[in-house]
Coordinates of C-alpha atoms in Angstrom, one line a residue:
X1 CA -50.2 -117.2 -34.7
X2 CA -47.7 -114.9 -35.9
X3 CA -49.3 -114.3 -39.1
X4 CA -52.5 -113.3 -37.2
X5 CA -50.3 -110.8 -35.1
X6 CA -49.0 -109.1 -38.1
X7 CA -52.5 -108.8 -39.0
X8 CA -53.8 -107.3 -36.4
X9 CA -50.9 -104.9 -36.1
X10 CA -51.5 -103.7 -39.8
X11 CA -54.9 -103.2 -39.1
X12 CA -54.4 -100.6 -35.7
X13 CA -51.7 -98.9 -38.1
X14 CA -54.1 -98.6 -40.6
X15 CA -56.9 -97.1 -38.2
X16 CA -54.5 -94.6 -36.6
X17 CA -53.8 -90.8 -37.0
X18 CA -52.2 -91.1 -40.0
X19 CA -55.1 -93.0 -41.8
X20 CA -56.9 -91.0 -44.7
X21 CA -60.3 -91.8 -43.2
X22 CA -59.4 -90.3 -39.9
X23 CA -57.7 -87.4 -41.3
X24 CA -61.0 -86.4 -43.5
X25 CA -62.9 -87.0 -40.3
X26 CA -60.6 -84.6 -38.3
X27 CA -60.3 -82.0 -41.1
X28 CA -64.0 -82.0 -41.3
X29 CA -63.7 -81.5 -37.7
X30 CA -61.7 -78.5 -37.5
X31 CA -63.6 -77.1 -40.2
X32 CA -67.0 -77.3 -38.8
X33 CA -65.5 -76.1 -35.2
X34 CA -63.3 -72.5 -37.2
X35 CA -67.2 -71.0 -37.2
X36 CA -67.9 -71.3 -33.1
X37 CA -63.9 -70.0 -32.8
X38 CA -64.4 -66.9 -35.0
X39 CA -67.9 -66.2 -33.3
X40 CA -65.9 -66.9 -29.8
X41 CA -63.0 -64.6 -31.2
X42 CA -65.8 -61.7 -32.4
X43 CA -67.6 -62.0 -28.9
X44 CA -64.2 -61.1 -26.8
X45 CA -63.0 -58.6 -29.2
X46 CA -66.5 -56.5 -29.0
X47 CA -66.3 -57.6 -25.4
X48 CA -63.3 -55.7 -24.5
X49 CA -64.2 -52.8 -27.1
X50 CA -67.0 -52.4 -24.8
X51 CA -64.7 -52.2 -21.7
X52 CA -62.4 -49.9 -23.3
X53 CA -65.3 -47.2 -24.1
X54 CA -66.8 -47.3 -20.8
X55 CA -63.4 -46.3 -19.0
X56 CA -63.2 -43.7 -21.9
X57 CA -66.6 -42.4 -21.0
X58 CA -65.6 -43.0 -17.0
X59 CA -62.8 -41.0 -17.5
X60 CA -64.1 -38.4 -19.3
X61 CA -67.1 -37.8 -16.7
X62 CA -64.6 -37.4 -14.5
X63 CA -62.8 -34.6 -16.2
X64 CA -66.0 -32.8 -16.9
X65 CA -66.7 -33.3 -13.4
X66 CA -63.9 -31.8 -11.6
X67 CA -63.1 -29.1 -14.4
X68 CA -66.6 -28.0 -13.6
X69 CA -66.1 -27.7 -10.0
X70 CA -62.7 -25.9 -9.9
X71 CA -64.3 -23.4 -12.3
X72 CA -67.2 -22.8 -9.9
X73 CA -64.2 -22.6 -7.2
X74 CA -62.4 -20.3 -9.5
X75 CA -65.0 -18.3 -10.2
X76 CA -65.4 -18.8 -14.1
X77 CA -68.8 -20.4 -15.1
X78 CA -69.6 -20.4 -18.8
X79 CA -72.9 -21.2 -17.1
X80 CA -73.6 -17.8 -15.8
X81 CA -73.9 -15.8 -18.8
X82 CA -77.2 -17.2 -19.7
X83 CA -78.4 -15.8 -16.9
X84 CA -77.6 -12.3 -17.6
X85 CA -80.7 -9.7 -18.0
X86 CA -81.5 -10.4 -22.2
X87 CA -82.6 -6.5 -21.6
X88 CA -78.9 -5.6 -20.5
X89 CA -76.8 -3.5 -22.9
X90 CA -73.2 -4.9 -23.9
X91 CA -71.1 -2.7 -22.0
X92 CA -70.7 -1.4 -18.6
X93 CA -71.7 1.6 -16.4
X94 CA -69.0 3.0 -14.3
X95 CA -69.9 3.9 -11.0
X96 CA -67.5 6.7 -9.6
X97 CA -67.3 7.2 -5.4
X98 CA -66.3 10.7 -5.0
X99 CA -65.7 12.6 -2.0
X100 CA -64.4 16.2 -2.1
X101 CA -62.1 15.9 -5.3
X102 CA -63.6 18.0 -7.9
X103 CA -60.8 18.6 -9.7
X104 CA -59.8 15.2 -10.0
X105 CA -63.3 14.0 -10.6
X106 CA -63.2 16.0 -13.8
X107 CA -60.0 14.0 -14.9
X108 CA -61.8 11.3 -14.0
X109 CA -65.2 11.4 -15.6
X110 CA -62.8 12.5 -18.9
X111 CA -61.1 9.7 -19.1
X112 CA -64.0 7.1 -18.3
X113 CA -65.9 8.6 -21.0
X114 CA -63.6 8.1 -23.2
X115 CA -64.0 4.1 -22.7
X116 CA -65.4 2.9 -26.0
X117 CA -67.6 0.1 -23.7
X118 CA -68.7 2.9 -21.1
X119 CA -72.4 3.3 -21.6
X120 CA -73.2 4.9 -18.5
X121 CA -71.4 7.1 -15.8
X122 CA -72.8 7.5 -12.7
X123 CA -71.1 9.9 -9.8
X124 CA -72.0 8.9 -6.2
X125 CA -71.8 12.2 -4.6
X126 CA -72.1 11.6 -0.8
X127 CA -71.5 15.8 0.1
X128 CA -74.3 17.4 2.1
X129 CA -73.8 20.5 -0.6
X130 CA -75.3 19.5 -3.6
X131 CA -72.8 19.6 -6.6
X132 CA -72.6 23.2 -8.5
X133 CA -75.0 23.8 -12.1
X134 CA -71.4 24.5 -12.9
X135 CA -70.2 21.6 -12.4
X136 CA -72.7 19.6 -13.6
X137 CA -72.9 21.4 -16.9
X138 CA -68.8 21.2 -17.5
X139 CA -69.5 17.2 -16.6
X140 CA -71.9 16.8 -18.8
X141 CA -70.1 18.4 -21.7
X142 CA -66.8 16.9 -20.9
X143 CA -68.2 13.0 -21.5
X144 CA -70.1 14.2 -24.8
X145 CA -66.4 15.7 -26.3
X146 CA -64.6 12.8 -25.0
X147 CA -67.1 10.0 -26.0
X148 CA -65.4 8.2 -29.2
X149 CA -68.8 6.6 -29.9
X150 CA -72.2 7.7 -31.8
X151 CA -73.8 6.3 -28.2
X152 CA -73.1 8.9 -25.8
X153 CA -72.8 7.6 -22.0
X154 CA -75.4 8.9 -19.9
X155 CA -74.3 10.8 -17.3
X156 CA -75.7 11.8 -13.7
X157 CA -75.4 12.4 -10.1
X158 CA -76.2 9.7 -7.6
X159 CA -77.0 11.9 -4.7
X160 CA -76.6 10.7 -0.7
X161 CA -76.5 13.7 1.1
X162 CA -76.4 12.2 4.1
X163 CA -72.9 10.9 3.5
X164 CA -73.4 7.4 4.3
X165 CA -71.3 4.7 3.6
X166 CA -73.4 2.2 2.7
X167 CA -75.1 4.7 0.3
X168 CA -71.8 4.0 -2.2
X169 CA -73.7 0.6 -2.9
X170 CA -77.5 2.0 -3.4
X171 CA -80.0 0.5 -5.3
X172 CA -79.8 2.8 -9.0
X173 CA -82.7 2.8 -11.3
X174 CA -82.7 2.9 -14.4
X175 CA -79.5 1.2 -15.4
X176 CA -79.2 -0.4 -18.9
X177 CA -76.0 -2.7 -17.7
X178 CA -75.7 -6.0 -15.8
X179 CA -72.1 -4.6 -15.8
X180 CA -70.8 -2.1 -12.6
X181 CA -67.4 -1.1 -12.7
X182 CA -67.3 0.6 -9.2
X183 CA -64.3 3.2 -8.7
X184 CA -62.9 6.1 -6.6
X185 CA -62.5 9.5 -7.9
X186 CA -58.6 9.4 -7.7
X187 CA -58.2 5.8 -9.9
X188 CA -57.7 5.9 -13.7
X189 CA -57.3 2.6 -15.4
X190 CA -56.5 2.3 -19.1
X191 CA -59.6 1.8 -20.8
X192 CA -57.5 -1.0 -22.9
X193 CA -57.0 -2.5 -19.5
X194 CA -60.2 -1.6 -18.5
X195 CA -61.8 -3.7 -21.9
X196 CA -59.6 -6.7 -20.9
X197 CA -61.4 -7.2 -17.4
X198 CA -64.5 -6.7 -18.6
X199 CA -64.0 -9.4 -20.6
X200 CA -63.5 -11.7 -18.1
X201 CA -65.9 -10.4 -15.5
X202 CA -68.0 -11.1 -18.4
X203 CA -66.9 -15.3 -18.0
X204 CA -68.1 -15.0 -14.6
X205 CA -70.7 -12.7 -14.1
X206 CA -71.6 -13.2 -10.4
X207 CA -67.7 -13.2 -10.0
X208 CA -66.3 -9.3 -8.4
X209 CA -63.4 -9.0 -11.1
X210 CA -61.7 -6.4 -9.7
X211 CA -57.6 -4.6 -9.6
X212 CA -57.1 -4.4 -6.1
X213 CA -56.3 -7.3 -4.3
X214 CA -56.1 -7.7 -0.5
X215 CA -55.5 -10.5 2.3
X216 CA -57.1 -11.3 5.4
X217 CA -55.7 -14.4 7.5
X218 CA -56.8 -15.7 11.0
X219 CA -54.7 -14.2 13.8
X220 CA -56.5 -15.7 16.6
X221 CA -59.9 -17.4 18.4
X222 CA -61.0 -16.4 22.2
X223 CA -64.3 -16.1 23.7
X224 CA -65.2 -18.5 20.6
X225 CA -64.8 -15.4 18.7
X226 CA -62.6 -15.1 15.6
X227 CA -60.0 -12.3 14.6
X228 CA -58.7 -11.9 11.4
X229 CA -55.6 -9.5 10.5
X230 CA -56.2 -7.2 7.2
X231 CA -53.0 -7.3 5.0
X232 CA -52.8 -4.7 1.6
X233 CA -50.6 -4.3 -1.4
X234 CA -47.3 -5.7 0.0
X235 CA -49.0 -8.5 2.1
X236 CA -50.5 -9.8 -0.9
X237 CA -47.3 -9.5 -2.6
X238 CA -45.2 -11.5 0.0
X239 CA -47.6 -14.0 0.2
X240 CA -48.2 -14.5 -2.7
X241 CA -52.0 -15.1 -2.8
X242 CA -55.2 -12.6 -1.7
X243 CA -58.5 -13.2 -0.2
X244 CA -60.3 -10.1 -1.9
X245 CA -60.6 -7.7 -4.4
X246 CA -61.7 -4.1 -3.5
X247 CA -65.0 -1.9 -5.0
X248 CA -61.6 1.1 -5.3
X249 CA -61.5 -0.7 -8.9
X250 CA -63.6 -3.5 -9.3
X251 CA -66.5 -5.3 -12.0
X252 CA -69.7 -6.8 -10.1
X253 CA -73.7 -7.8 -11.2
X254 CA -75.9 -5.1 -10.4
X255 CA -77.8 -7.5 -8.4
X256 CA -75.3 -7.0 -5.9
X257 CA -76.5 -3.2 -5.1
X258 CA -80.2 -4.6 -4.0
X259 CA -78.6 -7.6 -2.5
X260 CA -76.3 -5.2 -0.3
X261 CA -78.7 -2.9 0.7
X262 CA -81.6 -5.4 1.8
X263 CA -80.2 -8.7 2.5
X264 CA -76.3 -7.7 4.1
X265 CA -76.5 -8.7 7.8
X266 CA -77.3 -5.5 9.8
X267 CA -74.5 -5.6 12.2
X268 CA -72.5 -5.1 9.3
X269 CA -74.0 -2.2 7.8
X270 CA -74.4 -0.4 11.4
X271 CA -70.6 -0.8 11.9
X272 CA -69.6 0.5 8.3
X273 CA -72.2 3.6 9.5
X274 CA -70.6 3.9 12.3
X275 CA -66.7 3.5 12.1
X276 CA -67.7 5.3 8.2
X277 CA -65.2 2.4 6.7
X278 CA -64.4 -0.6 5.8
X279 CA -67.9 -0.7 2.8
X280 CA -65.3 -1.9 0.6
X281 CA -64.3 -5.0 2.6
X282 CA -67.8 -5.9 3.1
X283 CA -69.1 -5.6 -0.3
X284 CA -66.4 -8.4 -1.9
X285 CA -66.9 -10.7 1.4
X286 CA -70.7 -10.0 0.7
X287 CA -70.4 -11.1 -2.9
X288 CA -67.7 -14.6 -1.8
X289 CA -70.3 -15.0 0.0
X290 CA -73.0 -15.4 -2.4
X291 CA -70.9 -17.0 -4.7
X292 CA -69.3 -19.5 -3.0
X293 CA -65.9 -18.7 -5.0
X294 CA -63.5 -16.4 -4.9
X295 CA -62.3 -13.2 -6.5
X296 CA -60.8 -12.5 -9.8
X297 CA -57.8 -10.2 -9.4
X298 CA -57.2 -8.6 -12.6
X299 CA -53.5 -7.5 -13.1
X300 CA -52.7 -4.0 -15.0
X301 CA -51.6 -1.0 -14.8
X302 CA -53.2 1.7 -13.0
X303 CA -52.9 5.2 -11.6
X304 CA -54.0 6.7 -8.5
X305 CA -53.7 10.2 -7.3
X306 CA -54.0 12.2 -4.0
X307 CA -55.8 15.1 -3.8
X308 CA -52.9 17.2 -4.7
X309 CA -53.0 15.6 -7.9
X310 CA -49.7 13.5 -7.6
X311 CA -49.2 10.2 -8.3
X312 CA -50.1 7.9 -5.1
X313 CA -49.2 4.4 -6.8
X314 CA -48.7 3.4 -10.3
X315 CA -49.1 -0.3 -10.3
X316 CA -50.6 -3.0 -9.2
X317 CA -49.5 -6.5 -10.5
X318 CA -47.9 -4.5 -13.6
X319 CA -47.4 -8.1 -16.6

């Protein structure tokens, strides 16, 4: 009985783990299973590659995205330049408000010429007098002397005898820019300055780029009527932000001269004819507006003169 025990024990031992023929079966085993594992293994690493490129892509729509909104917000839209006249020269006519400053339009109409990018000068001469031959002809010999180019600027008078307001922002034929840099008579602006803001009017052509900034804030509501306070230079400054930029030195679409004149609301042009103010204001609103976006306030250096030819203000947001 014993003997049979012992047998039967050596036997089990020898068809355990440890028995060669067990050991062949299980390396076989592990071998024939390494090919399903690696596949396994190849299947979760491509897996989670996957995963990791689509939050890459995620993420990067996102930033696209929002960086493409806040530069429709901002104003600046790559977007917009393809859609500027193909017919439209390179640089920019300069559209000069005058009103009873002949000397200092002379200055004026000097210096402007003398803008390497100013293909056209136009003078908006809202006098029921007609300008002089005199002047006309000193004008028109003043921007050919001054002109640093082989392309001279054309030079005219925009006449509105009538005096109207709204007339600064008349429909002009003719013109051979997308580009209006719309001044007074009494502001000079560095052309280098001058270059610079056309350059970024030029990012955002629908955009007013313009040097003077302004604020306007809601002061109160009655009679489900809203009133708004107007703050300039100092307000702006104190604040620290601004809600407009003003046509007294400012970049706009020529579009925007058809636009005012046929499609601003009516009650708005009666009450700039009537108060004989206040065009400025509506014109950048008018073009916000449109846009959607804000301004672009351009800082420089500037000068502006009275009519005694002294030096009003010298700087606006000097860098």
């Amino acid at each position: 009985m014993s003997n049979l025990v012992q047998i039967r024990v050596a036997a089990d031992a020898s068809d355990g783990f440890d028995s060669p023929a067990k050991q062949k079966a299980a390396n076989r085993s592990s071998y024939s299973n390494r090919p399903f594992l690696s596949l396994r293994r190849a299947k979760q690493f491509l897996g989670a590659a996957k995963f990791k490129l689509f939050l890459v892509l995620f993420a990067l729509s996102i930033v696209v995205f929002v960086s493409s909104r806040l530069s429709s917000w901002m104003g600046w839209n790559p977007h917009h330049s393809s859609s500027v006249s193909s017919t439209s020269r390179g640089g920019y006519t300069v559209l000069i408000n005058t009103w009873r400053h002949k000397s200092l339009l002379k200055q004026t109409v000097a210096h402007y010429a003398s803008c390497q990018s100013a293909d056209a000068i136009h003078v908006v001469w809202s006098e029921s007098e007609q300008p002089s031959e005199r002047l006309k002809t000193y004008l028109n010999k003043i921007v050919v002397l001054k002109s640093q180019k082989a392309h001279k600027p054309n030079f005219r008078f925009d006449i509105n005898a009538d005096g109207e307001p709204n007339s600064r922002f008349k429909p002009i034929k003719d013109l051979k820019t997308d580009a209006i840099f719309s001044v007074d008579d009494d502001v000079v602006v560095p052309c280098s300055t001058l270059d610079f803001a056309f350059s970024v009017w030029q990012s955002a052509p629908f955009t007013m780029v313009g040097f003077v900034p302004r604020i306007h804030w809601l002061d109160k509501e009655q009679n489900n009527a809203a009133y708004y306070r107007y703050g300039g230079w100092w307000s702006v400054w104190w604040m620290g932000t601004y809600s407009m930029v003003l046509s007294k030195a400012a970049f706009f679409h020529r579009k925007y001269l058809d636009l005012y004149t046929h499609e601003m609301s009516p009650s708005i042009q009666d009450y700039v004819s009537r108060e004989r103010t206040c065009e400025d204001i509506a014109m950048s609103l008018f073009v916000a507006n449109a846009t959607s976006g804000p301004p672009i306030w351009v800082k420089g250096t500037f000068c502006s003169f009275t009519f005694k030819d002294r030096i009003q203000f010298a700087v606006y947001g000097l860098q």
